[in-house]
Amino acid sequence: MSFSNTTEENILNGLFRSAAFSKPSELWIALLTATPDEASTGNFSTSTGTEVSGGSYARQQLDPSDSNWTDPDGVG
């Protein structure tokens, strides 16, 4: 799955143009039963993704932080 269109545009504008890219202050992790398409907004009640429901399932908030996420290359 790719980034949302908005995130892709922000990254490209930050890399290749003069726009600043600010990372989000909150990140929420959700489990889906179907893969969302490029048009998905993250609002799974109105997009093509289907979020898990029932039981004790709940989205989890893991904000941008070195303690919440490992380095993609596994070094840091």
PDB file of N, CA and C in Angstrom:
ATOM      1  N   MET A   1       0.844  -1.174   0.000  1.00  0.00           N
ATOM      2  CA  MET A   1       0.000   0.000   0.000  1.00  0.00           C
ATOM      3  C   MET A   1       0.890   1.238   0.000  1.00  0.00           C
ATOM      4  N   SER A   2       0.496   2.221  -0.729  1.00  0.00           N
ATOM      5  CA  SER A   2       1.282   3.450  -0.814  1.00  0.00           C
ATOM      6  C   SER A   2       0.778   4.481   0.198  1.00  0.00           C
ATOM      7  N   PHE A   3       1.475   5.621   0.244  1.00  0.00           N
ATOM      8  CA  PHE A   3       1.010   6.743   1.051  1.00  0.00           C
ATOM      9  C   PHE A   3      -0.253   7.326   0.423  1.00  0.00           C
ATOM     10  N   SER A   4      -0.979   8.135   1.205  1.00  0.00           N
ATOM     11  CA  SER A   4      -2.117   8.853   0.639  1.00  0.00           C
ATOM     12  C   SER A   4      -1.600   9.844  -0.404  1.00  0.00           C
ATOM     13  N   ASN A   5      -2.469  10.253  -1.297  1.00  0.00           N
ATOM     14  CA  ASN A   5      -2.079  11.229  -2.331  1.00  0.00           C
ATOM     15  C   ASN A   5      -1.541  12.512  -1.699  1.00  0.00           C
ATOM     16  N   THR A   6      -2.171  12.967  -0.625  1.00  0.00           N
ATOM     17  CA  THR A   6      -1.732  14.190   0.048  1.00  0.00           C
ATOM     18  C   THR A   6      -0.315  14.037   0.587  1.00  0.00           C
ATOM     19  N   THR A   7      -0.026  12.905   1.220  1.00  0.00           N
ATOM     20  CA  THR A   7       1.310  12.671   1.760  1.00  0.00           C
ATOM     21  C   THR A   7       2.338  12.585   0.647  1.00  0.00           C
ATOM     22  N   GLU A   8       2.000  11.894  -0.440  1.00  0.00           N
ATOM     23  CA  GLU A   8       2.911  11.811  -1.587  1.00  0.00           C
ATOM     24  C   GLU A   8       3.235  13.198  -2.126  1.00  0.00           C
ATOM     25  N   GLU A   9       2.214  14.041  -2.277  1.00  0.00           N
ATOM     26  CA  GLU A   9       2.422  15.391  -2.792  1.00  0.00           C
ATOM     27  C   GLU A   9       3.276  16.228  -1.839  1.00  0.00           C
ATOM     28  N   ASN A  10       3.039  16.111  -0.526  1.00  0.00           N
ATOM     29  CA  ASN A  10       3.828  16.861   0.458  1.00  0.00           C
ATOM     30  C   ASN A  10       5.297  16.453   0.416  1.00  0.00           C
ATOM     31  N   ILE A  11       5.563  15.154   0.317  1.00  0.00           N
ATOM     32  CA  ILE A  11       6.949  14.678   0.251  1.00  0.00           C
ATOM     33  C   ILE A  11       7.629  15.195  -1.016  1.00  0.00           C
ATOM     34  N   LEU A  12       6.960  15.069  -2.156  1.00  0.00           N
ATOM     35  CA  LEU A  12       7.550  15.529  -3.419  1.00  0.00           C
ATOM     36  C   LEU A  12       7.786  17.036  -3.415  1.00  0.00           C
ATOM     37  N   ASN A  13       6.815  17.804  -2.912  1.00  0.00           N
ATOM     38  CA  ASN A  13       6.993  19.257  -2.850  1.00  0.00           C
ATOM     39  C   ASN A  13       8.115  19.637  -1.893  1.00  0.00           C
ATOM     40  N   GLY A  14       8.288  18.860  -0.811  1.00  0.00           N
ATOM     41  CA  GLY A  14       9.370  19.124   0.131  1.00  0.00           C
ATOM     42  C   GLY A  14      10.732  18.769  -0.424  1.00  0.00           C
ATOM     43  N   LEU A  15      10.804  17.713  -1.245  1.00  0.00           N
ATOM     44  CA  LEU A  15      12.080  17.293  -1.822  1.00  0.00           C
ATOM     45  C   LEU A  15      12.500  18.128  -3.023  1.00  0.00           C
ATOM     46  N   PHE A  16      11.553  18.416  -3.891  1.00  0.00           N
ATOM     47  CA  PHE A  16      11.896  19.029  -5.175  1.00  0.00           C
ATOM     48  C   PHE A  16      11.521  20.500  -5.307  1.00  0.00           C
ATOM     49  N   ARG A  17      10.743  21.020  -4.372  1.00  0.00           N
ATOM     50  CA  ARG A  17      10.342  22.418  -4.446  1.00  0.00           C
ATOM     51  C   ARG A  17      10.690  23.084  -3.129  1.00  0.00           C
ATOM     52  N   SER A  18      10.220  24.277  -2.901  1.00  0.00           N
ATOM     53  CA  SER A  18      10.594  25.015  -1.691  1.00  0.00           C
ATOM     54  C   SER A  18       9.630  24.802  -0.524  1.00  0.00           C
ATOM     55  N   ALA A  19       8.645  23.951  -0.693  1.00  0.00           N
ATOM     56  CA  ALA A  19       7.659  23.731   0.362  1.00  0.00           C
ATOM     57  C   ALA A  19       8.271  22.963   1.532  1.00  0.00           C
ATOM     58  N   ALA A  20       7.870  23.316   2.741  1.00  0.00           N
ATOM     59  CA  ALA A  20       8.296  22.585   3.938  1.00  0.00           C
ATOM     60  C   ALA A  20       7.305  21.459   4.196  1.00  0.00           C
ATOM     61  N   PHE A  21       7.817  20.333   4.639  1.00  0.00           N
ATOM     62  CA  PHE A  21       6.944  19.203   4.964  1.00  0.00           C
ATOM     63  C   PHE A  21       7.002  18.955   6.458  1.00  0.00           C
ATOM     64  N   SER A  22       5.869  19.122   7.123  1.00  0.00           N
ATOM     65  CA  SER A  22       5.783  18.864   8.556  1.00  0.00           C
ATOM     66  C   SER A  22       5.171  17.494   8.773  1.00  0.00           C
ATOM     67  N   LYS A  23       5.836  16.688   9.583  1.00  0.00           N
ATOM     68  CA  LYS A  23       5.263  15.372   9.846  1.00  0.00           C
ATOM     69  C   LYS A  23       4.044  15.535  10.748  1.00  0.00           C
ATOM     70  N   PRO A  24       3.117  14.589  10.702  1.00  0.00           N
ATOM     71  CA  PRO A  24       1.919  14.691  11.527  1.00  0.00           C
ATOM     72  C   PRO A  24       2.264  14.539  13.006  1.00  0.00           C
ATOM     73  N   SER A  25       1.464  15.137  13.852  1.00  0.00           N
ATOM     74  CA  SER A  25       1.694  15.015  15.293  1.00  0.00           C
ATOM     75  C   SER A  25       1.085  13.735  15.851  1.00  0.00           C
ATOM     76  N   GLU A  26       0.119  13.147  15.133  1.00  0.00           N
ATOM     77  CA  GLU A  26      -0.518  11.906  15.552  1.00  0.00           C
ATOM     78  C   GLU A  26      -0.526  10.911  14.405  1.00  0.00           C
ATOM     79  N   LEU A  27      -0.272   9.652  14.719  1.00  0.00           N
ATOM     80  CA  LEU A  27      -0.404   8.558  13.762  1.00  0.00           C
ATOM     81  C   LEU A  27      -1.283   7.491  14.399  1.00  0.00           C
ATOM     82  N   TRP A  28      -2.255   7.016  13.648  1.00  0.00           N
ATOM     83  CA  TRP A  28      -3.161   5.981  14.136  1.00  0.00           C
ATOM     84  C   TRP A  28      -3.031   4.758  13.241  1.00  0.00           C
ATOM     85  N   ILE A  29      -2.885   3.596  13.845  1.00  0.00           N
ATOM     86  CA  ILE A  29      -2.701   2.347  13.123  1.00  0.00           C
ATOM     87  C   ILE A  29      -4.017   1.577  13.154  1.00  0.00           C
ATOM     88  N   ALA A  30      -4.467   1.135  11.978  1.00  0.00           N
ATOM     89  CA  ALA A  30      -5.733   0.399  11.874  1.00  0.00           C
ATOM     90  C   ALA A  30      -5.499  -0.910  11.129  1.00  0.00           C
ATOM     91  N   LEU A  31      -6.276  -1.920  11.474  1.00  0.00           N
ATOM     92  CA  LEU A  31      -6.263  -3.189  10.751  1.00  0.00           C
ATOM     93  C   LEU A  31      -7.416  -3.188   9.767  1.00  0.00           C
ATOM     94  N   LEU A  32      -7.148  -3.634   8.542  1.00  0.00           N
ATOM     95  CA  LEU A  32      -8.179  -3.644   7.504  1.00  0.00           C
ATOM     96  C   LEU A  32      -8.398  -5.056   6.995  1.00  0.00           C
ATOM     97  N   THR A  33      -9.624  -5.336   6.576  1.00  0.00           N
ATOM     98  CA  THR A  33      -9.945  -6.639   5.996  1.00  0.00           C
ATOM     99  C   THR A  33      -9.894  -6.603   4.480  1.00  0.00           C
ATOM    100  N   ALA A  34      -9.746  -5.415   3.900  1.00  0.00           N
ATOM    101  CA  ALA A  34      -9.611  -5.250   2.451  1.00  0.00           C
ATOM    102  C   ALA A  34      -8.611  -4.130   2.197  1.00  0.00           C
ATOM    103  N   THR A  35      -7.863  -4.239   1.135  1.00  0.00           N
ATOM    104  CA  THR A  35      -6.863  -3.235   0.805  1.00  0.00           C
ATOM    105  C   THR A  35      -7.523  -1.985   0.241  1.00  0.00           C
ATOM    106  N   PRO A  36      -7.271  -0.804   0.838  1.00  0.00           N
ATOM    107  CA  PRO A  36      -7.839   0.429   0.288  1.00  0.00           C
ATOM    108  C   PRO A  36      -7.152   0.791  -1.020  1.00  0.00           C
ATOM    109  N   ASP A  37      -7.848   1.540  -1.862  1.00  0.00           N
ATOM    110  CA  ASP A  37      -7.233   1.951  -3.119  1.00  0.00           C
ATOM    111  C   ASP A  37      -6.610   3.337  -2.976  1.00  0.00           C
ATOM    112  N   GLU A  38      -6.066   3.863  -4.038  1.00  0.00           N
ATOM    113  CA  GLU A  38      -5.390   5.156  -4.023  1.00  0.00           C
ATOM    114  C   GLU A  38      -6.298   6.301  -3.598  1.00  0.00           C
ATOM    115  N   ALA A  39      -7.602   6.169  -3.775  1.00  0.00           N
ATOM    116  CA  ALA A  39      -8.525   7.253  -3.444  1.00  0.00           C
ATOM    117  C   ALA A  39      -8.876   7.280  -1.957  1.00  0.00           C
ATOM    118  N   SER A  40      -8.411   6.303  -1.189  1.00  0.00           N
ATOM    119  CA  SER A  40      -8.785   6.238   0.226  1.00  0.00           C
ATOM    120  C   SER A  40      -8.272   7.445   0.988  1.00  0.00           C
ATOM    121  N   THR A  41      -9.063   7.885   1.950  1.00  0.00           N
ATOM    122  CA  THR A  41      -8.746   9.091   2.707  1.00  0.00           C
ATOM    123  C   THR A  41      -8.301   8.797   4.124  1.00  0.00           C
ATOM    124  N   GLY A  42      -8.429   7.556   4.578  1.00  0.00           N
ATOM    125  CA  GLY A  42      -8.166   7.235   5.973  1.00  0.00           C
ATOM    126  C   GLY A  42      -9.456   7.208   6.765  1.00  0.00           C
ATOM    127  N   ASN A  43     -10.528   7.756   6.203  1.00  0.00           N
ATOM    128  CA  ASN A  43     -11.850   7.672   6.814  1.00  0.00           C
ATOM    129  C   ASN A  43     -12.514   6.432   6.236  1.00  0.00           C
ATOM    130  N   PHE A  44     -12.345   5.298   6.898  1.00  0.00           N
ATOM    131  CA  PHE A  44     -12.724   4.027   6.316  1.00  0.00           C
ATOM    132  C   PHE A  44     -14.230   3.815   6.219  1.00  0.00           C
ATOM    133  N   SER A  45     -15.017   4.716   6.804  1.00  0.00           N
ATOM    134  CA  SER A  45     -16.465   4.609   6.615  1.00  0.00           C
ATOM    135  C   SER A  45     -16.883   5.158   5.256  1.00  0.00           C
ATOM    136  N   THR A  46     -15.997   5.936   4.615  1.00  0.00           N
ATOM    137  CA  THR A  46     -16.354   6.524   3.322  1.00  0.00           C
ATOM    138  C   THR A  46     -15.389   6.153   2.209  1.00  0.00           C
ATOM    139  N   SER A  47     -14.404   5.291   2.472  1.00  0.00           N
ATOM    140  CA  SER A  47     -13.447   4.921   1.440  1.00  0.00           C
ATOM    141  C   SER A  47     -13.560   3.430   1.145  1.00  0.00           C
ATOM    142  N   THR A  48     -12.622   2.910   0.394  1.00  0.00           N
ATOM    143  CA  THR A  48     -12.718   1.530  -0.049  1.00  0.00           C
ATOM    144  C   THR A  48     -12.133   0.528   0.931  1.00  0.00           C
ATOM    145  N   GLY A  49     -11.434   0.976   1.954  1.00  0.00           N
ATOM    146  CA  GLY A  49     -10.894   0.068   2.957  1.00  0.00           C
ATOM    147  C   GLY A  49     -11.986  -0.347   3.930  1.00  0.00           C
ATOM    148  N   THR A  50     -11.852  -1.545   4.504  1.00  0.00           N
ATOM    149  CA  THR A  50     -12.829  -2.019   5.486  1.00  0.00           C
ATOM    150  C   THR A  50     -12.085  -2.296   6.787  1.00  0.00           C
ATOM    151  N   GLU A  51     -12.353  -1.495   7.804  1.00  0.00           N
ATOM    152  CA  GLU A  51     -11.664  -1.641   9.072  1.00  0.00           C
ATOM    153  C   GLU A  51     -12.289  -2.768   9.887  1.00  0.00           C
ATOM    154  N   VAL A  52     -11.438  -3.514  10.585  1.00  0.00           N
ATOM    155  CA  VAL A  52     -11.897  -4.588  11.462  1.00  0.00           C
ATOM    156  C   VAL A  52     -12.825  -3.997  12.515  1.00  0.00           C
ATOM    157  N   SER A  53     -13.821  -4.760  12.923  1.00  0.00           N
ATOM    158  CA  SER A  53     -14.707  -4.300  13.992  1.00  0.00           C
ATOM    159  C   SER A  53     -15.059  -5.472  14.897  1.00  0.00           C
ATOM    160  N   GLY A  54     -15.530  -5.164  16.083  1.00  0.00           N
ATOM    161  CA  GLY A  54     -15.965  -6.197  17.013  1.00  0.00           C
ATOM    162  C   GLY A  54     -14.883  -6.601  17.989  1.00  0.00           C
ATOM    163  N   GLY A  55     -15.292  -7.390  18.961  1.00  0.00           N
ATOM    164  CA  GLY A  55     -14.356  -7.851  19.983  1.00  0.00           C
ATOM    165  C   GLY A  55     -13.754  -6.681  20.725  1.00  0.00           C
ATOM    166  N   SER A  56     -12.493  -6.775  21.043  1.00  0.00           N
ATOM    167  CA  SER A  56     -11.812  -5.692  21.761  1.00  0.00           C
ATOM    168  C   SER A  56     -10.923  -4.875  20.828  1.00  0.00           C
ATOM    169  N   TYR A  57     -11.158  -4.988  19.499  1.00  0.00           N
ATOM    170  CA  TYR A  57     -10.348  -4.253  18.535  1.00  0.00           C
ATOM    171  C   TYR A  57     -10.536  -2.752  18.696  1.00  0.00           C
ATOM    172  N   ALA A  58      -9.437  -2.022  18.609  1.00  0.00           N
ATOM    173  CA  ALA A  58      -9.466  -0.556  18.591  1.00  0.00           C
ATOM    174  C   ALA A  58      -8.211  -0.069  17.874  1.00  0.00           C
ATOM    175  N   ARG A  59      -8.336   1.015  17.111  1.00  0.00           N
ATOM    176  CA  ARG A  59      -7.155   1.628  16.497  1.00  0.00           C
ATOM    177  C   ARG A  59      -6.164   1.980  17.596  1.00  0.00           C
ATOM    178  N   GLN A  60      -4.884   1.948  17.231  1.00  0.00           N
ATOM    179  CA  GLN A  60      -3.823   2.278  18.183  1.00  0.00           C
ATOM    180  C   GLN A  60      -3.085   3.526  17.725  1.00  0.00           C
ATOM    181  N   GLN A  61      -2.822   4.418  18.672  1.00  0.00           N
ATOM    182  CA  GLN A  61      -2.081   5.631  18.366  1.00  0.00           C
ATOM    183  C   GLN A  61      -0.602   5.395  18.669  1.00  0.00           C
ATOM    184  N   LEU A  62       0.233   5.542  17.649  1.00  0.00           N
ATOM    185  CA  LEU A  62       1.692   5.466  17.789  1.00  0.00           C
ATOM    186  C   LEU A  62       2.274   6.678  17.078  1.00  0.00           C
ATOM    187  N   ASP A  63       2.515   7.731  17.837  1.00  0.00           N
ATOM    188  CA  ASP A  63       2.969   9.000  17.267  1.00  0.00           C
ATOM    189  C   ASP A  63       4.398   8.908  16.756  1.00  0.00           C
ATOM    190  N   PRO A  64       4.810   9.853  15.896  1.00  0.00           N
ATOM    191  CA  PRO A  64       6.184   9.868  15.398  1.00  0.00           C
ATOM    192  C   PRO A  64       7.172   9.998  16.570  1.00  0.00           C
ATOM    193  N   SER A  65       7.978   8.983  16.770  1.00  0.00           N
ATOM    194  CA  SER A  65       8.947   8.969  17.858  1.00  0.00           C
ATOM    195  C   SER A  65       9.904   7.810  17.637  1.00  0.00           C
ATOM    196  N   ASP A  66      11.177   8.010  17.936  1.00  0.00           N
ATOM    197  CA  ASP A  66      12.149   6.931  17.791  1.00  0.00           C
ATOM    198  C   ASP A  66      11.808   5.744  18.681  1.00  0.00           C
ATOM    199  N   SER A  67      11.127   5.988  19.799  1.00  0.00           N
ATOM    200  CA  SER A  67      10.774   4.879  20.692  1.00  0.00           C
ATOM    201  C   SER A  67       9.585   4.069  20.169  1.00  0.00           C
ATOM    202  N   ASN A  68       8.799   4.631  19.243  1.00  0.00           N
ATOM    203  CA  ASN A  68       7.641   3.915  18.692  1.00  0.00           C
ATOM    204  C   ASN A  68       7.942   3.193  17.390  1.00  0.00           C
ATOM    205  N   TRP A  69       8.965   3.635  16.654  1.00  0.00           N
ATOM    206  CA  TRP A  69       9.234   3.091  15.325  1.00  0.00           C
ATOM    207  C   TRP A  69      10.711   2.775  15.180  1.00  0.00           C
ATOM    208  N   THR A  70      11.023   1.657  14.539  1.00  0.00           N
ATOM    209  CA  THR A  70      12.410   1.299  14.302  1.00  0.00           C
ATOM    210  C   THR A  70      12.903   1.943  13.002  1.00  0.00           C
ATOM    211  N   ASP A  71      14.189   2.127  12.921  1.00  0.00           N
ATOM    212  CA  ASP A  71      14.827   2.657  11.710  1.00  0.00           C
ATOM    213  C   ASP A  71      14.599   1.680  10.564  1.00  0.00           C
ATOM    214  N   PRO A  72      14.144   2.148   9.390  1.00  0.00           N
ATOM    215  CA  PRO A  72      13.857   1.228   8.267  1.00  0.00           C
ATOM    216  C   PRO A  72      15.030   0.358   7.854  1.00  0.00           C
ATOM    217  N   ASP A  73      16.269   0.843   8.047  1.00  0.00           N
ATOM    218  CA  ASP A  73      17.406   0.016   7.652  1.00  0.00           C
ATOM    219  C   ASP A  73      17.910  -0.854   8.808  1.00  0.00           C
ATOM    220  N   GLY A  74      17.245  -0.781   9.951  1.00  0.00           N
ATOM    221  CA  GLY A  74      17.574  -1.629  11.087  1.00  0.00           C
ATOM    222  C   GLY A  74      18.814  -1.223  11.864  1.00  0.00           C
ATOM    223  N   VAL A  75      19.391  -0.060  11.544  1.00  0.00           N
ATOM    224  CA  VAL A  75      20.626   0.352  12.196  1.00  0.00           C
ATOM    225  C   VAL A  75      20.361   1.103  13.501  1.00  0.00           C
ATOM    226  N   GLY A  76      19.373   2.010  13.495  1.00  0.00           N
ATOM    227  CA  GLY A  76      19.169   2.852  14.666  1.00  0.00           C
ATOM    228  C   GLY A  76      17.901   2.712  15.279  1.00  0.00           C
TER     229      GLY A  76
END
